[in-house]
Coordinates of C-alpha atoms in Angstrom, one line a residue:
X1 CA 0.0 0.0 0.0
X2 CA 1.7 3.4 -0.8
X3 CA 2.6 5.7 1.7
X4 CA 0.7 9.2 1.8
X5 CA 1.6 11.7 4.7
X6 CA -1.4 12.7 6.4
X7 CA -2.3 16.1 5.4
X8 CA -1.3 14.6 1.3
X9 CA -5.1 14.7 -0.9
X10 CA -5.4 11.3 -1.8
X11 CA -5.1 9.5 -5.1
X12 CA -9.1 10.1 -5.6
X13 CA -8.7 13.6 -4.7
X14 CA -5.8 14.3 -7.4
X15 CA -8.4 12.7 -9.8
X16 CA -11.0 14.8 -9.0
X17 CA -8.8 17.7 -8.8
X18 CA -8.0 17.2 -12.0
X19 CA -11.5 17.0 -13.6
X20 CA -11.6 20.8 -12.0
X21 CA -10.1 22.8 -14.8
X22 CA -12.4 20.7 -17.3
X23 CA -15.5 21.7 -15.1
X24 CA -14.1 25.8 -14.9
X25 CA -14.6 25.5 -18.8
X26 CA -17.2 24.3 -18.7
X27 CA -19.0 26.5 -16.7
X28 CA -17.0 30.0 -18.4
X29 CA -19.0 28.7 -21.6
X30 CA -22.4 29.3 -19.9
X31 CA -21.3 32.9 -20.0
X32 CA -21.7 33.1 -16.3
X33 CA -21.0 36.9 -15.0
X34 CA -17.7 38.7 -14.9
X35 CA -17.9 39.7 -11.6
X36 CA -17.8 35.7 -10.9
X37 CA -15.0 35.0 -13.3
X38 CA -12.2 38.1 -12.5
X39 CA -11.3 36.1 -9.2
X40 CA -9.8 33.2 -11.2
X41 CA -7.4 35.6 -12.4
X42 CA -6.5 37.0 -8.9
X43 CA -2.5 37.8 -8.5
X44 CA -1.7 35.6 -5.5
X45 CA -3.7 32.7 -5.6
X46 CA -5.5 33.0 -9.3
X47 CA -5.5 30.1 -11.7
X48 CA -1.9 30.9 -13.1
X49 CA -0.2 31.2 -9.8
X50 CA -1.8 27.7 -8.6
X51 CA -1.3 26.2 -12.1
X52 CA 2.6 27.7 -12.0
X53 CA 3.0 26.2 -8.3
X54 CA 1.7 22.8 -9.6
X55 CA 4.4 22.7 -12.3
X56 CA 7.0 23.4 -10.1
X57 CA 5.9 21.1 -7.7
X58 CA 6.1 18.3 -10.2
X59 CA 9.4 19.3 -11.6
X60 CA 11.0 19.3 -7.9
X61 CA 9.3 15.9 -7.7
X62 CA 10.5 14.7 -11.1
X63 CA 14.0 15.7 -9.7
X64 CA 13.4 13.6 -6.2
X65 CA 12.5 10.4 -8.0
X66 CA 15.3 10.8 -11.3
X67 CA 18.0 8.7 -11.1
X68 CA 21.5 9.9 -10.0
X69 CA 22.7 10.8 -12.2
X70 CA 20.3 12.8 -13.4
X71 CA 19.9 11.5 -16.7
X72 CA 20.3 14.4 -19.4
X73 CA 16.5 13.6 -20.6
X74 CA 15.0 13.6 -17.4
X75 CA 17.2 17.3 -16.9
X76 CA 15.3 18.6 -20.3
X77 CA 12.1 17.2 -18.7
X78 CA 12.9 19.4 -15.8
X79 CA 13.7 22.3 -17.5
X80 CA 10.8 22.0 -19.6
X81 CA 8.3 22.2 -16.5
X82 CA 10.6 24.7 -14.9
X83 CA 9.9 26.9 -18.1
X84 CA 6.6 26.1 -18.2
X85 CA 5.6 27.3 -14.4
X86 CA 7.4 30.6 -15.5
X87 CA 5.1 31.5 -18.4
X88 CA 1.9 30.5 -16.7
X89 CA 3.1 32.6 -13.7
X90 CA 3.9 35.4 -16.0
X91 CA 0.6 35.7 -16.9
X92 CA 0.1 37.3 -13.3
X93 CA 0.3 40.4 -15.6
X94 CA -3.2 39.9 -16.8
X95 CA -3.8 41.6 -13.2
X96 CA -3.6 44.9 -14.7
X97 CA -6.4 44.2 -17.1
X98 CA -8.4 42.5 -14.2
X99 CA -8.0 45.8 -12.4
X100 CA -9.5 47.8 -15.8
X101 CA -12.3 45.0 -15.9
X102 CA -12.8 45.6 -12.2
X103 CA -13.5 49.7 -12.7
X104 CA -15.4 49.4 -16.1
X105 CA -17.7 47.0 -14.4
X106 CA -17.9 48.4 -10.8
X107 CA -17.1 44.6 -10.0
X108 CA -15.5 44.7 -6.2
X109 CA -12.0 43.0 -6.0

């Protein structure tokens, strides 16, 4: 049986996790109002910043469970999610257009 520390989600709650983002579109394509949505795009703890933390997560685990020595593959692996997690956290720029959204809509933030 695999070991999971205590306060790890379970193998069930990854999988449903990961049926989230699928349900997010989902509901965005019911048109549902902006007010609703501009928190998904919040600059701490919006969907890039959780998606960019997850990628990094993985790569540091990727890392933990590579063989030693890294194997030059699993390094471009690496790299590639390191890379990754920078350009979805980059998009913590969209922040300035939430703001604009937030004053032409008079949506609180």
């Amino acid at each position: 049986m695999p070991h999971h520390p205590p306060d790890a989600p379970t193998p069930q709650q990854v999988r449903q996790a990961t049926s989230t983002p699928a349900d997010l579109a989902a509901y965005l394509r019911t048109h549902p109002p902006l007010d609703d949505v501009l928190p998904l795009l919040d600059e701490d703890d919006g969907v890039p910043i959780l998606l960019g933390n997850a990628l990094r997560c993985t790569e540091h685990l990727v890392g933990q469970q590579a063989a030693f020595p890294v194997p030059d593959e699993t390094r471009l692996i690496m790299e590639a999610f390191r890379e990754a997690a920078q350009e979805v956290t980059d998009w913590h720029v969209l922040h300035w257009d939430v703001q604009r959204l937030h004053t032409q809509t008079g949506a609180p933030e």
